[in-house]
Amino acid sequence: MCLFCDIIEGKIPSTKVYENDHVLAFADINPVAPVHVLVVPKKHFDDITDMAVKPEGDLYMTEVMKGINEVARIKGLDNGFRVINNCGEDGAQSVKHAHFHVIGGVKLTEKMV
Ligand code: AMP
């Protein structure tokens, strides 16, 4: 049972922003900025360390990057945006399906690094 696999399969509704054969991008249910979209690989990977070692991880990582670019274009984030990936327990990852937060639509000021 994986929440994002269920969203990808349409068992749980989401607000779709972009989709292709390899990735789905949908609105985060608890947005932290005017634009907050999650880009997820359609194949299940637990996190980015899983993507790094699985045979198709390279392909899906490339597709995620292109998906992020599509989201930025669709949402008009011409002036920039932030991408966040939380990985594992210490990274405070709450959904164990690799995903990338695309955050923007406002000038972001708080930086962790
Ligand atoms: P993370 O803490 O990096 O694992 O991020 C998980 C994200 O998934 C959080 O920002 C949640 O708000 C978001 N989320 C949880 N359930 C849903 C859902 N059903 N639809 C959209 N976003 C969700």
CSV table of C-alpha atoms and ligand atoms in Angstrom, one decimal:
chain,number,residue,atom,x,y,z
A,1,MET,CA,0.0,0.0,0.0
A,2,CYS,CA,1.5,3.3,-1.1
A,3,LEU,CA,-0.4,6.6,-1.2
A,4,PHE,CA,1.4,8.0,-4.3
A,5,CYS,CA,1.0,4.7,-6.2
A,6,ASP,CA,-2.7,4.9,-5.5
A,7,ILE,CA,-2.8,8.5,-6.8
A,8,ILE,CA,-0.9,7.4,-9.9
A,9,GLU,CA,-3.4,4.6,-10.5
A,10,GLY,CA,-6.3,7.0,-10.0
A,11,LYS,CA,-7.6,5.2,-6.9
A,12,ILE,CA,-7.2,8.4,-4.9
A,13,PRO,CA,-8.0,11.7,-6.5
A,14,SER,CA,-5.5,14.4,-7.1
A,15,THR,CA,-5.2,17.8,-8.9
A,16,LYS,CA,-3.1,16.9,-11.9
A,17,VAL,CA,-0.7,19.5,-13.2
A,18,TYR,CA,1.3,17.4,-15.7
A,19,GLU,CA,1.6,13.7,-16.8
A,20,ASN,CA,3.6,11.7,-19.2
A,21,ASP,CA,4.5,8.0,-19.4
A,22,HIS,CA,7.0,8.2,-16.6
A,23,VAL,CA,6.0,10.9,-14.2
A,24,LEU,CA,2.9,12.5,-12.6
A,25,ALA,CA,2.8,16.0,-11.2
A,26,PHE,CA,0.0,17.0,-8.9
A,27,ALA,CA,-0.8,19.7,-6.4
A,28,ASP,CA,0.4,19.2,-2.8
A,29,ILE,CA,-2.7,18.8,-0.5
A,30,ASN,CA,-1.0,21.1,2.0
A,31,PRO,CA,0.7,23.8,0.0
A,32,VAL,CA,3.4,26.0,1.6
A,33,ALA,CA,3.5,28.5,-1.3
A,34,PRO,CA,1.2,29.7,-4.1
A,35,VAL,CA,2.6,27.0,-6.3
A,36,HIS,CA,3.4,23.7,-4.6
A,37,VAL,CA,3.5,20.7,-6.9
A,38,LEU,CA,4.8,17.2,-6.3
A,39,VAL,CA,6.6,15.5,-9.2
A,40,VAL,CA,6.6,11.7,-8.7
A,41,PRO,CA,8.0,8.8,-10.8
A,42,LYS,CA,5.2,6.5,-11.9
A,43,LYS,CA,7.4,3.5,-11.0
A,44,HIS,CA,7.6,3.0,-7.3
A,45,PHE,CA,10.9,3.9,-5.7
A,46,ASP,CA,11.1,4.3,-1.9
A,47,ASP,CA,13.3,7.3,-2.1
A,48,ILE,CA,16.2,8.8,-4.1
A,49,THR,CA,18.7,6.2,-2.7
A,50,ASP,CA,16.4,3.5,-4.2
A,51,MET,CA,16.3,5.4,-7.5
A,52,ALA,CA,20.1,5.5,-7.5
A,53,VAL,CA,20.5,1.7,-7.3
A,54,LYS,CA,17.5,0.3,-9.2
A,55,PRO,CA,18.0,-0.4,-13.0
A,56,GLU,CA,15.5,2.1,-14.2
A,57,GLY,CA,16.4,4.8,-11.7
A,58,ASP,CA,18.5,6.8,-14.2
A,59,LEU,CA,15.6,7.0,-16.7
A,60,TYR,CA,13.1,8.0,-14.1
A,61,MET,CA,15.4,10.6,-12.6
A,62,THR,CA,15.9,12.2,-16.0
A,63,GLU,CA,12.1,12.1,-16.5
A,64,VAL,CA,11.5,13.7,-13.1
A,65,MET,CA,13.9,16.5,-14.1
A,66,LYS,CA,12.0,17.1,-17.3
A,67,GLY,CA,8.7,16.9,-15.4
A,68,ILE,CA,9.9,19.6,-13.0
A,69,ASN,CA,10.7,21.8,-16.0
A,70,GLU,CA,7.2,21.2,-17.5
A,71,VAL,CA,5.6,22.1,-14.1
A,72,ALA,CA,7.7,25.3,-14.0
A,73,ARG,CA,6.6,26.2,-17.6
A,74,ILE,CA,2.9,25.4,-17.0
A,75,LYS,CA,2.8,27.3,-13.7
A,76,GLY,CA,4.7,30.3,-15.2
A,77,LEU,CA,7.6,30.1,-12.7
A,78,ASP,CA,9.8,32.1,-15.1
A,79,ASN,CA,11.5,33.9,-12.3
A,80,GLY,CA,12.6,30.8,-10.5
A,81,PHE,CA,11.5,28.2,-8.0
A,82,ARG,CA,12.8,25.7,-5.4
A,83,VAL,CA,12.9,21.9,-5.6
A,84,ILE,CA,13.0,19.9,-2.4
A,85,ASN,CA,13.4,16.2,-1.9
A,86,ASN,CA,13.1,14.8,1.6
A,87,CYS,CA,14.9,11.5,2.0
A,88,GLY,CA,14.5,9.0,4.8
A,89,GLU,CA,13.9,9.4,8.5
A,90,ASP,CA,16.4,12.1,9.1
A,91,GLY,CA,15.3,13.9,6.0
A,92,ALA,CA,11.7,14.0,7.4
A,93,GLN,CA,10.3,12.1,4.4
A,94,SER,CA,6.7,11.2,5.2
A,95,VAL,CA,5.5,9.5,2.1
A,96,LYS,CA,7.8,6.6,1.1
A,97,HIS,CA,7.5,7.0,-2.6
A,98,ALA,CA,10.2,9.2,-4.1
A,99,HIS,CA,8.9,12.7,-4.9
A,100,PHE,CA,10.1,16.2,-5.5
A,101,HIS,CA,8.4,19.3,-4.2
A,102,VAL,CA,8.3,22.2,-6.7
A,103,ILE,CA,7.7,25.4,-4.8
A,104,GLY,CA,7.3,28.9,-6.1
A,105,GLY,CA,5.0,31.6,-7.2
A,106,VAL,CA,6.4,33.9,-4.6
A,107,LYS,CA,9.9,35.2,-3.7
A,108,LEU,CA,11.2,32.5,-1.3
A,109,THR,CA,13.3,33.9,1.5
A,110,GLU,CA,13.8,31.1,4.1
A,111,LYS,CA,16.8,29.0,3.1
A,112,MET,CA,18.1,25.9,4.9
A,113,VAL,CA,21.4,26.1,3.0
B,1,AMP,P1,7.3,14.6,2.3
B,1,AMP,O1,7.2,15.1,3.7
B,1,AMP,O2,8.5,15.1,1.6
B,1,AMP,O3,7.3,13.1,2.3
B,1,AMP,O4,6.1,15.1,1.5
B,1,AMP,C1,4.9,14.5,1.4
B,1,AMP,C2,3.9,15.5,0.9
B,1,AMP,O5,2.8,14.8,0.4
B,1,AMP,C3,3.4,16.5,1.9
B,1,AMP,O6,3.8,17.8,1.5
B,1,AMP,C4,1.9,16.3,1.9
B,1,AMP,O7,1.2,17.6,2.1
B,1,AMP,C5,1.7,15.7,0.6
B,1,AMP,N1,0.5,14.9,0.5
B,1,AMP,C6,0.1,13.9,1.4
B,1,AMP,N2,-1.1,13.3,1.0
B,1,AMP,C7,-1.4,13.9,-0.2
B,1,AMP,C8,-2.5,13.8,-1.1
B,1,AMP,N3,-3.4,12.9,-0.9
B,1,AMP,N4,-2.5,14.6,-2.2
B,1,AMP,C9,-1.5,15.5,-2.4
B,1,AMP,N5,-0.5,15.7,-1.6
B,1,AMP,C10,-0.4,14.9,-0.5
